CSV table of C-alpha atoms and ligand atoms in Angstrom, one decimal:
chain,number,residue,atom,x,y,z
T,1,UNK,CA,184.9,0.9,-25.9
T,2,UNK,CA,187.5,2.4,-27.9
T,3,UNK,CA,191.3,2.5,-27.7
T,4,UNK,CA,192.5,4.6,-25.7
T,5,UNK,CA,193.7,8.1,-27.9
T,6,UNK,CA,197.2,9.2,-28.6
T,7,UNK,CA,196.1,12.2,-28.1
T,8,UNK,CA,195.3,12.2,-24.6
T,9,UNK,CA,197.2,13.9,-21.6
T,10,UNK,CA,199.8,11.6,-20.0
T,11,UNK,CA,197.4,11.9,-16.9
T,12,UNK,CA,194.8,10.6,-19.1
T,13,UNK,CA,197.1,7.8,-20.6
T,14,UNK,CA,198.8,6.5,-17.6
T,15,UNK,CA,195.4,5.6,-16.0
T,16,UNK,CA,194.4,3.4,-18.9
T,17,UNK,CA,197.9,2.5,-20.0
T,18,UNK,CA,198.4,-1.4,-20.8
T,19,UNK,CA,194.9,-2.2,-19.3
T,20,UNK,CA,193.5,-5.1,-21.7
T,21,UNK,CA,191.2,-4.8,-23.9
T,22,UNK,CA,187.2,-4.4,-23.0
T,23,UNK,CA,186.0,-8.4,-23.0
T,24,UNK,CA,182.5,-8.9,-21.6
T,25,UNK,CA,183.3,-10.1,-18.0
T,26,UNK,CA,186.7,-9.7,-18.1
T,27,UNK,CA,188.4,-7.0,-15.2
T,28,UNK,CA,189.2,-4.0,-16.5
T,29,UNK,CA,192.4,-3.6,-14.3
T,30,UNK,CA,195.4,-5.9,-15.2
T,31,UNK,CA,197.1,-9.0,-13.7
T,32,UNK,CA,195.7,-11.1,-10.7
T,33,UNK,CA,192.4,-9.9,-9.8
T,34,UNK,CA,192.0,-8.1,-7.1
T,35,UNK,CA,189.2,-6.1,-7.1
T,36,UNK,CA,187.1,-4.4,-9.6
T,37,UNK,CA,183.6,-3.2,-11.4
T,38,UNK,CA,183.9,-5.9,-14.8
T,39,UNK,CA,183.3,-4.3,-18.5
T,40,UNK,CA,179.4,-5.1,-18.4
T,41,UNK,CA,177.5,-4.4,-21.5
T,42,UNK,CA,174.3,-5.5,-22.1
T,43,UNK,CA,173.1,-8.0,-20.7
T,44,UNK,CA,174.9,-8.2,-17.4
T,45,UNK,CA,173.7,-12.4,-17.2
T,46,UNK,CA,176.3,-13.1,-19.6
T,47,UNK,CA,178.7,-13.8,-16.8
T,48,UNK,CA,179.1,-13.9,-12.9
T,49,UNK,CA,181.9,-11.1,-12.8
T,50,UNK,CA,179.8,-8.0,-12.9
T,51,UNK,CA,180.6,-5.9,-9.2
T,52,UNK,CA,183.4,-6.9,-7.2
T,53,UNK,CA,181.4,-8.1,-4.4
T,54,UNK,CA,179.6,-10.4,-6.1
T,55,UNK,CA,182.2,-12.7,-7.4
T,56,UNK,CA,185.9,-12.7,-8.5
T,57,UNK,CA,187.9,-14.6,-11.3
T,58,UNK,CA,190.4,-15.0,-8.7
T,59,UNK,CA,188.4,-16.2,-6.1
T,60,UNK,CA,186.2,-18.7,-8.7
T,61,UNK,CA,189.6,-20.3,-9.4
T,62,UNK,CA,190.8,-21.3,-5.5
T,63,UNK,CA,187.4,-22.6,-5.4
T,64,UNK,CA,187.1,-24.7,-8.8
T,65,UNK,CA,190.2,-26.6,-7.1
T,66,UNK,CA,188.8,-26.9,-3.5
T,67,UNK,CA,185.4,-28.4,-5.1
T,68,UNK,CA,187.6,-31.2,-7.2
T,69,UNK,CA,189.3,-31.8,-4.0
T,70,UNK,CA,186.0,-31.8,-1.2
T,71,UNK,CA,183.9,-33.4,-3.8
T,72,UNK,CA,181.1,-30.6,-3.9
T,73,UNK,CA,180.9,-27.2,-4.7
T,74,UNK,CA,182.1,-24.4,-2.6
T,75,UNK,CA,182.3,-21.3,-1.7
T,76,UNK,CA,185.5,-18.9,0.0
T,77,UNK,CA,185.1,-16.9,2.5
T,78,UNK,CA,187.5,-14.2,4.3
T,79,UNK,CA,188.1,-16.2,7.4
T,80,UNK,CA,187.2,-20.4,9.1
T,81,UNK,CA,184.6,-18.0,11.2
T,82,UNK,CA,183.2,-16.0,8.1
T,83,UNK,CA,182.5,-19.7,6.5
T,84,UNK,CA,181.2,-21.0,10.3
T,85,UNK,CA,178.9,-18.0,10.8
T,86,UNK,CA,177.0,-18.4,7.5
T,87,UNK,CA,176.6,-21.9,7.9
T,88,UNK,CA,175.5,-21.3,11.2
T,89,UNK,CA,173.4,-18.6,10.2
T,90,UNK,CA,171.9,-19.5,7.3
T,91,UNK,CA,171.2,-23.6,8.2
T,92,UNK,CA,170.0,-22.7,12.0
T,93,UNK,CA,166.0,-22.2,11.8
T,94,UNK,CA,165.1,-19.9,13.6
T,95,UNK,CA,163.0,-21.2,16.8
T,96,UNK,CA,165.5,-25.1,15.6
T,97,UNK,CA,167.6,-26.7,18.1
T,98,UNK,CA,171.5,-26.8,16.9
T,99,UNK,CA,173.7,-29.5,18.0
T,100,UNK,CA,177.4,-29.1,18.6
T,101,UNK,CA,180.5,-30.4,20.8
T,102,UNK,CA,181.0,-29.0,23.9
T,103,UNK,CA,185.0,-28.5,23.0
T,104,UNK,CA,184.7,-27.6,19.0
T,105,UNK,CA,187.0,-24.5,18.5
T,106,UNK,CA,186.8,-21.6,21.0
T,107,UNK,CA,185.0,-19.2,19.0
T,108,UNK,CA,182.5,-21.1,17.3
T,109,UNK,CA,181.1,-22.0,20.5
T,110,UNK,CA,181.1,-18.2,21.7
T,111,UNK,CA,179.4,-17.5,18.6
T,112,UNK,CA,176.6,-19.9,19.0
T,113,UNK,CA,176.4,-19.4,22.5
T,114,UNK,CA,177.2,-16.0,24.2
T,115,UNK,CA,176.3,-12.6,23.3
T,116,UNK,CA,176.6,-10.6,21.7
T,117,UNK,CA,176.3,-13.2,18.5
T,118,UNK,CA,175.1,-15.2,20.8
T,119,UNK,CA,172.3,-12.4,21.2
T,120,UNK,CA,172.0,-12.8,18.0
T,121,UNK,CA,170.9,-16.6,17.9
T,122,UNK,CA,168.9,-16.2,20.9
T,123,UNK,CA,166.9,-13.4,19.2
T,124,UNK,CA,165.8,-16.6,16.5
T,125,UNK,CA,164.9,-18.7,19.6
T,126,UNK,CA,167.3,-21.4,18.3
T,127,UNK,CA,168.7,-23.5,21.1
T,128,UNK,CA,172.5,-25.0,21.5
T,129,UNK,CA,172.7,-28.4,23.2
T,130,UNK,CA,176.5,-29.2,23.5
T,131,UNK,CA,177.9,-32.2,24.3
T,132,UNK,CA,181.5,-33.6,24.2
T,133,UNK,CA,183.0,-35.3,20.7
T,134,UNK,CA,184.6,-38.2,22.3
T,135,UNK,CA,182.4,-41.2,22.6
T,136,UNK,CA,178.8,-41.9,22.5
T,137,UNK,CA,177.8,-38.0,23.9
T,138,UNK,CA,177.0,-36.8,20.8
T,139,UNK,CA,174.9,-39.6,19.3
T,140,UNK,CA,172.6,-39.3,22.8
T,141,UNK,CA,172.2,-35.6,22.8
T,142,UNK,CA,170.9,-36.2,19.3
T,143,UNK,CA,168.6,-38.7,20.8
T,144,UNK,CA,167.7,-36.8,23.4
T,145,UNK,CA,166.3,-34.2,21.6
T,146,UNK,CA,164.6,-36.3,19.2
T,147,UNK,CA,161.0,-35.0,19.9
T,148,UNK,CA,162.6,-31.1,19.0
T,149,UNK,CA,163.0,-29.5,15.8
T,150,UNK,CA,167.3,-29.7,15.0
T,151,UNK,CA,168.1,-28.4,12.2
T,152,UNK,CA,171.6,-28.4,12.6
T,153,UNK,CA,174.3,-31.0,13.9
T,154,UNK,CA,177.5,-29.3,14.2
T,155,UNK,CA,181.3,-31.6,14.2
T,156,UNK,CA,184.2,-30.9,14.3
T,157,UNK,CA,186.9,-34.0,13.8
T,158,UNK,CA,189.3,-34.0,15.4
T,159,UNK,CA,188.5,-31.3,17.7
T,160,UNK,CA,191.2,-28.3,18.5
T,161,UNK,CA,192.4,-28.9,20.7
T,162,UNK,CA,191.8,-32.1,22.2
T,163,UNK,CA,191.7,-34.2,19.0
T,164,UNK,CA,188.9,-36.3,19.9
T,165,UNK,CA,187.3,-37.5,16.7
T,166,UNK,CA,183.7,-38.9,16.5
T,167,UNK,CA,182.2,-40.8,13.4
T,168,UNK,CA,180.8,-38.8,10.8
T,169,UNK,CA,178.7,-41.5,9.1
T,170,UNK,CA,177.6,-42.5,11.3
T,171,UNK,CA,176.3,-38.9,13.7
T,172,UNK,CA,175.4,-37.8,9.8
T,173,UNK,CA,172.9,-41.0,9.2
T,174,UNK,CA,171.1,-40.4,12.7
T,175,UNK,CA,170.7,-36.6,12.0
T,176,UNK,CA,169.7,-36.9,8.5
T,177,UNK,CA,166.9,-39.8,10.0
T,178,UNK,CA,165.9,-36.8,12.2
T,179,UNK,CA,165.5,-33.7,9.4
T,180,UNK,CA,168.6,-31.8,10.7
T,181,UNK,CA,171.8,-31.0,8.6
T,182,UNK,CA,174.9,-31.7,8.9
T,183,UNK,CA,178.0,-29.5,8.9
T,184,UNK,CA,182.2,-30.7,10.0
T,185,UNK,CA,184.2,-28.4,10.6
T,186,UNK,CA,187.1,-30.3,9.0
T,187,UNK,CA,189.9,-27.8,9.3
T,188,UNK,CA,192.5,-29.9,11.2
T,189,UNK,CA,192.4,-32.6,8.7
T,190,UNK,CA,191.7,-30.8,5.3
T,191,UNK,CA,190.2,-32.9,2.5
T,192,UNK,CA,193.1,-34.9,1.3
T,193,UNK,CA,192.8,-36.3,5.3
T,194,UNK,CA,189.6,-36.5,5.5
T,195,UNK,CA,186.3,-36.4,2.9
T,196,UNK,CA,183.1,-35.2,5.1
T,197,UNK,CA,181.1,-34.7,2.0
T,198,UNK,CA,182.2,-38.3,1.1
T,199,UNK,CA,181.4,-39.6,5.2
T,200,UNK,CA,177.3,-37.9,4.4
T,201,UNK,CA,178.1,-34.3,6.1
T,202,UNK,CA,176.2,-31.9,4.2
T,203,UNK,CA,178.3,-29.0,4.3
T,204,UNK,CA,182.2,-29.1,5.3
T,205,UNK,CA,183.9,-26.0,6.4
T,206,UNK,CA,187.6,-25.4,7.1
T,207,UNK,CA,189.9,-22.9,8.2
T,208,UNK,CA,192.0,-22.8,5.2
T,209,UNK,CA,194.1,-20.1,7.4
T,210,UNK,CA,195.7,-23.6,9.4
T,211,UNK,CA,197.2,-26.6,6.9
T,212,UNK,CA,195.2,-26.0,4.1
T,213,UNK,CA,197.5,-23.0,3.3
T,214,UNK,CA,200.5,-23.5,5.5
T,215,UNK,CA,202.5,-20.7,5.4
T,216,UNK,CA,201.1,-19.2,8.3
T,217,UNK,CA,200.5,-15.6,5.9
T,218,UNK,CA,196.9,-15.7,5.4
T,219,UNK,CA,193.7,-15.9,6.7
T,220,UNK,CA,191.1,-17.7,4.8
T,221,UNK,CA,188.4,-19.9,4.8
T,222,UNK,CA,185.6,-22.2,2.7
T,223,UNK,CA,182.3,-23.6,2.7
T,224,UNK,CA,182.1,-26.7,1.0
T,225,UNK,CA,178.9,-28.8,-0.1
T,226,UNK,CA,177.1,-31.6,-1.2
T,227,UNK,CA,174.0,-30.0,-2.3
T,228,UNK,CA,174.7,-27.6,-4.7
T,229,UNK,CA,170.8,-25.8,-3.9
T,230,UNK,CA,172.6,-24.1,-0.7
T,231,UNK,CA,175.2,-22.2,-2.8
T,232,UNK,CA,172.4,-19.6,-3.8
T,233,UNK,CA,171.3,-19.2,-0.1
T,234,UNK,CA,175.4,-19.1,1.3
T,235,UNK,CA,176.5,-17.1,-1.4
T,236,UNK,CA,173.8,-14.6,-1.3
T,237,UNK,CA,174.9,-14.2,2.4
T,238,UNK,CA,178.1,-13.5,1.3
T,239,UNK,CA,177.3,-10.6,-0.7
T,240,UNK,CA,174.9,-9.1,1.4
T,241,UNK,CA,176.8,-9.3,4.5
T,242,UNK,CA,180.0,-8.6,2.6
T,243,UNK,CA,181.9,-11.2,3.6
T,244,UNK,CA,184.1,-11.6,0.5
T,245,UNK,CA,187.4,-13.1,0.6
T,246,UNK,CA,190.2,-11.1,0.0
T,247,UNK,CA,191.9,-11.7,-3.5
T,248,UNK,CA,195.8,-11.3,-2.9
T,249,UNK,CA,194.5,-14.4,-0.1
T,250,UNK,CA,192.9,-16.3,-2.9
T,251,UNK,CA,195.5,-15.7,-5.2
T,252,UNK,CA,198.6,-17.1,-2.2
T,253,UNK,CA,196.3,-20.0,-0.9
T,254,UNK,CA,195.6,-21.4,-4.7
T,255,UNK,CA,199.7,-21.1,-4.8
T,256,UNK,CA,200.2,-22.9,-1.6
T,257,UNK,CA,197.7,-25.8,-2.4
T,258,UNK,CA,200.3,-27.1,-5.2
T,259,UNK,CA,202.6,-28.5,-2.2
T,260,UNK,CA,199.4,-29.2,0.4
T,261,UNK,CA,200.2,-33.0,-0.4
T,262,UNK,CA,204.0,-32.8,0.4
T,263,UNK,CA,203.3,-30.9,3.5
T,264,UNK,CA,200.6,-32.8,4.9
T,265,UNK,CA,202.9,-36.3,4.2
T,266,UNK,CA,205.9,-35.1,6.1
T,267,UNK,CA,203.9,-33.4,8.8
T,268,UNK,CA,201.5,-36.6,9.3
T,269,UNK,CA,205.1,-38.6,9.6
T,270,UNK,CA,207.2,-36.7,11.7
T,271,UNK,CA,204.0,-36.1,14.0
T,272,UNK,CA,203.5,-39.8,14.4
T,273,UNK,CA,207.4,-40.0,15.7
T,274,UNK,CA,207.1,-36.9,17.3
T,275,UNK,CA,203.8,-38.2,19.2
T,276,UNK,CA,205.3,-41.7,19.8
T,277,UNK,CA,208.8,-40.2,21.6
T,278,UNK,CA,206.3,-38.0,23.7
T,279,UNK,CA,204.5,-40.9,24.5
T,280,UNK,CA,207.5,-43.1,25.7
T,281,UNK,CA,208.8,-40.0,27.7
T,282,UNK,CA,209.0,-39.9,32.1
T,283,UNK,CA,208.2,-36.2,31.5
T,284,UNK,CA,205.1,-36.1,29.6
T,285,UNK,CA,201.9,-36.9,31.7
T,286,UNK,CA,199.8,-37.7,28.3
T,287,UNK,CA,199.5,-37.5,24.9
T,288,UNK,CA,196.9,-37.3,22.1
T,289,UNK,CA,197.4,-38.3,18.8
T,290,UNK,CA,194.6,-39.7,16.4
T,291,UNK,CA,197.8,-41.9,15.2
T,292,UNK,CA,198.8,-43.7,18.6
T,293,UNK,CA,197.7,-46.9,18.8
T,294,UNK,CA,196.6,-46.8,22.3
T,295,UNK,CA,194.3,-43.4,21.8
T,296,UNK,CA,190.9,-43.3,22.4
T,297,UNK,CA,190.3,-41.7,18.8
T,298,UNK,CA,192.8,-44.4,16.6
T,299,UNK,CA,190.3,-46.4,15.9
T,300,UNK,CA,187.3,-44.4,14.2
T,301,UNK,CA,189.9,-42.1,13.2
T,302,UNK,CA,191.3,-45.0,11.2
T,303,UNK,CA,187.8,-46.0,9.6
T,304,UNK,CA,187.6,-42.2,8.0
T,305,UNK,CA,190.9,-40.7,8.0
T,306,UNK,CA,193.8,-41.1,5.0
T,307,UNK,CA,196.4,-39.9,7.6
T,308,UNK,CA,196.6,-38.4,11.2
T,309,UNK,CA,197.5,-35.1,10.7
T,310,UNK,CA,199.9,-32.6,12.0
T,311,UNK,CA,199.1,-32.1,15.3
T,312,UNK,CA,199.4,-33.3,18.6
T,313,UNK,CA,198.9,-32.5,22.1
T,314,UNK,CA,200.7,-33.5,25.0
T,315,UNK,CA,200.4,-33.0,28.9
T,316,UNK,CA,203.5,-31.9,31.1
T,317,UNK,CA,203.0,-31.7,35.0
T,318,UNK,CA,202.4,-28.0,35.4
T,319,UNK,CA,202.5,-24.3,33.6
T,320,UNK,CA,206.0,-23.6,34.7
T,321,UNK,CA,207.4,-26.8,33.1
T,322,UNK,CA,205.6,-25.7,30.1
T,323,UNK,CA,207.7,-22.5,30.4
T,324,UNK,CA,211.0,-24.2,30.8
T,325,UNK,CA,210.4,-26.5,27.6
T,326,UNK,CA,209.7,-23.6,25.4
T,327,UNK,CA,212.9,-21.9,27.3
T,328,UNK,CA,215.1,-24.8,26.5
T,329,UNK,CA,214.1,-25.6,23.1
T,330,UNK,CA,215.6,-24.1,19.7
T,331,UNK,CA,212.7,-25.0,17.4
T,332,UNK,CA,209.4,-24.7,18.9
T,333,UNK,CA,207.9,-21.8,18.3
T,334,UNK,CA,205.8,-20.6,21.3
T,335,UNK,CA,202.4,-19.4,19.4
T,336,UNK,CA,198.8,-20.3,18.6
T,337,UNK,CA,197.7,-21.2,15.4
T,338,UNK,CA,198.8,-24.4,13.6
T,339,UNK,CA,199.0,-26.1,10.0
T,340,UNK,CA,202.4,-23.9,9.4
T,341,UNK,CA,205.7,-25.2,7.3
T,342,UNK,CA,207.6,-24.1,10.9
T,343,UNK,CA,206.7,-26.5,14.2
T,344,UNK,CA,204.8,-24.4,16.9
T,345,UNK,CA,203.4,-25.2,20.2
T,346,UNK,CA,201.3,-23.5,22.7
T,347,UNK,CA,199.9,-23.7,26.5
T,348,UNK,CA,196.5,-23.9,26.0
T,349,UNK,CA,195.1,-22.9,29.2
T,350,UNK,CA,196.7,-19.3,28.8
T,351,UNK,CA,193.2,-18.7,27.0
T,352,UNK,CA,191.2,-19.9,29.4
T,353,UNK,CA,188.5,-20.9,26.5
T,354,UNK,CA,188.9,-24.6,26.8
T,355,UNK,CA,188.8,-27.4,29.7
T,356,UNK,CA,192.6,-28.4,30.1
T,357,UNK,CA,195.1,-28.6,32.2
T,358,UNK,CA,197.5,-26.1,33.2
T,359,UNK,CA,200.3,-27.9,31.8
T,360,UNK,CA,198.5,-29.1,28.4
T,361,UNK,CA,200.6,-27.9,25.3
T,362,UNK,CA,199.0,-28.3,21.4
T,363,UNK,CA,201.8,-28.8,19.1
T,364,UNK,CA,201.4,-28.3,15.1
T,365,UNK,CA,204.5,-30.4,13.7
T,366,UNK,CA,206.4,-28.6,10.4
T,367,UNK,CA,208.7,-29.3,7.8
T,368,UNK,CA,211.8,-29.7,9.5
T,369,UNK,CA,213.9,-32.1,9.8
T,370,UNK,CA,211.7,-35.1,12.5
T,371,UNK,CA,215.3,-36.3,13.8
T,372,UNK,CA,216.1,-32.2,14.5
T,373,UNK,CA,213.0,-31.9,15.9
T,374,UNK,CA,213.5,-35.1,18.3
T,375,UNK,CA,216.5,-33.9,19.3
T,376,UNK,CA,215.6,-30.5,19.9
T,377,UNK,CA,212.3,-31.7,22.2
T,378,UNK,CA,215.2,-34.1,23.7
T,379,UNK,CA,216.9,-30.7,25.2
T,380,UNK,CA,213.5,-29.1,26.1
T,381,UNK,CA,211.8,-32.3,28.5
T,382,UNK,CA,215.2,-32.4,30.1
T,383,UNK,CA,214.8,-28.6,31.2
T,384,UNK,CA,211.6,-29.6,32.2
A,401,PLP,C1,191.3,-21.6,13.4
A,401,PLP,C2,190.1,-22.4,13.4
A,401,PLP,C3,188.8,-21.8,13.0
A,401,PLP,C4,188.7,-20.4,12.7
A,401,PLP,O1,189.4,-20.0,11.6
A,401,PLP,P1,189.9,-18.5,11.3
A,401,PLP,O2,190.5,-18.6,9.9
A,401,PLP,O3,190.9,-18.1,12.4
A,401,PLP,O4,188.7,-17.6,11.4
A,401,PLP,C5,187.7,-22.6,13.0
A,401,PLP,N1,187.8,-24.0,13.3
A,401,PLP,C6,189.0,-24.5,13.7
A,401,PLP,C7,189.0,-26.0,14.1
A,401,PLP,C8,190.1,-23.7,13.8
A,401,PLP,O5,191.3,-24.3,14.1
């Protein structure tokens, strides 16, 4: 193509005005790359950026960094359930058994489980076996269904809410023994807690909308992998289905990974004090933290985890004392969601989705201050 014509209409010349110049497989619109049909001539091979659907320079850079930091290749997706539902749908056989936690994250079990995508894995003939992460449950439902066809073992470590962890090694040696796959969901820890890909998982897939991104202003997720043979399969389900990522997302999440290290130190630091004071205090009932010495996960979690995480959950005595703590303190933002720069906490059972108590509260620790936030959670339990 030419340049454009001095001799053109303003109409004409503001359309094209400052656009660069026509480079095989470069975007024909300017700036960050949002969308766009790519300068194509010839042979359209020559480069992966042909129609926007099918791949975007803006995209292809968040995930060049997310593959140096999983350790396998990997694919973004618009949302943690757009990556969940293709490895789910694409790694299930149909007429396979899948096996997954009985507490993974809300919506991954509806979608495996009830219609109408539920319908929709029923209509394969593929059967869910749950059972629960802590412990040995996992390891004998595997077992158990030794003489069936899995295809799929589905973790997630450690779990939303409950933070149970299990041991991916080892769950991944004793599936792989049996034929099936492997897949963590690995969103509350992110890669630089926690390497499945490195553990033997097959496939690790986050929620990059929680910690990954931490600004709470984005939803996003990935697919990561240790086989590079299933990124034709997975991202020929995310053109067809057209489950592309949105750019601007791409564009904000590859900007917030620069500080993902700072964010994850001081929340894995003031959680651990934050978890500790809970611990020690008449008010609280319980508390889970991968971190605590004394909890049922500290000690696997240890074997395959750089550092605990941001979040905690902890057990008051019933829903209205949950509503007086939120009442009384300055800093806790009441809401769901978690990973964020700002500390939030929510009643779980409001949902209804998962087996807790009425007075169980899942608390994502943020950026401020940890003696603030002490203090301030000091105020609250005495409301309580
Ligand atoms: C939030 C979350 C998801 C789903 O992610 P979205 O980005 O909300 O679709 C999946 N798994 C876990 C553990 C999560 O916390």
């Amino acid at each position: 193509m030419t340049s454009p014509r001095s001799d053109l209409q303003p109409a004409t010349r503001v359309v094209r005005a400052g656009l660069p110049d026509a480079t095989p497989g470069t975007p024909y619109l300017g700036g960050p790359v949002f969308a766009a049909p790519y300068h194509a001539p010839g042979d359209p091979t020559q480069s992966p950026f042909t129609y926007g659907r099918f791949d975007n320079p803006t995209w292809a850079a968040y995930e060049r960094a997310l593959a140096e930091l999983e350790g396998g290749p990997c694919l973004l997706f618009p949302s943690g359930m757009a990556a969940t539902t293709a490895v789910l749908a694409t790694m299930a056989r149909p007429g396979s058994t899948v096996v997954m936690p009985a507490e993974s994250y809300y919506t991954t079990r509806v979608v495996a489980t009830q219609p109408f995508a539920g319908a929709w894995f029923a209509s394969q003939n593929i059967r869910v076996v749950q059972a629960p992460t802590a412990g040995t449950a996992l390891a004998e439902a595997l077992h158990a269904e030794r003489a069936h066809d899995v295809s799929l073992l589905w973790l997630e470590t450690p779990t939303n809410p409950q933070l149970d962890v299990c041991d991916i090694a080892a769950l991944s040696a004793q599936a792989h023994a049996m034929g099936a796959r492997v897949a963590v969901d690995n969103t509350t820890a992110t890669p630089l807690l926690q390497q499945p890909l490195a553990l033997g998982a097959d496939f690790c897939v986050v929620s990059d909308t929680k910690a990954m991104t931490g600004h709470a202003d984005l939803l996003l997720g990935h697919v990561a992998m240790r086989d590079a043979a299933h990124m034709e399969t997975l991202r020929t389900w995310r053109t067809r289905m057209g489950v592309i990522p949105g750019p601007m997302e791409a564009w904000l999440a590859h900007r917030s990974l620069a500080t993902l290290h700072v964010r994850l130190a001081q929340q894995c630091a003031s959680a651990q004090r934050v978890a500790e004071y809970l611990a020690a205090h008449p008010a609280v009932t319980g508390v889970r933290y991968p971190g605590l010495a004394g909890d049922p996960s500290h000690a696997i979690a240890r074997t395959q985890m750089r550092g605990f995480g941001g979040v905690l959950s902890f057990e008051l005595p019933s829903a209205d004392a949950v509503t007086r703590f939120f009442a009384a303190s300055a800093l806790v933002y009441e809401a769901t969601s978690f990973g964020g720069v700002h500390t939030s906490a929510e009643r779980r059972a409001r949902w209804g989705g998962d087996v807790v108590s009425d007075g169980f509260v899942r608390m994502s620790v943020g950026l401020e201050d940890a003696g603030d936030l002490l203090a301030d959670l000091e105020r609250a339990l005495r409301a309580v």
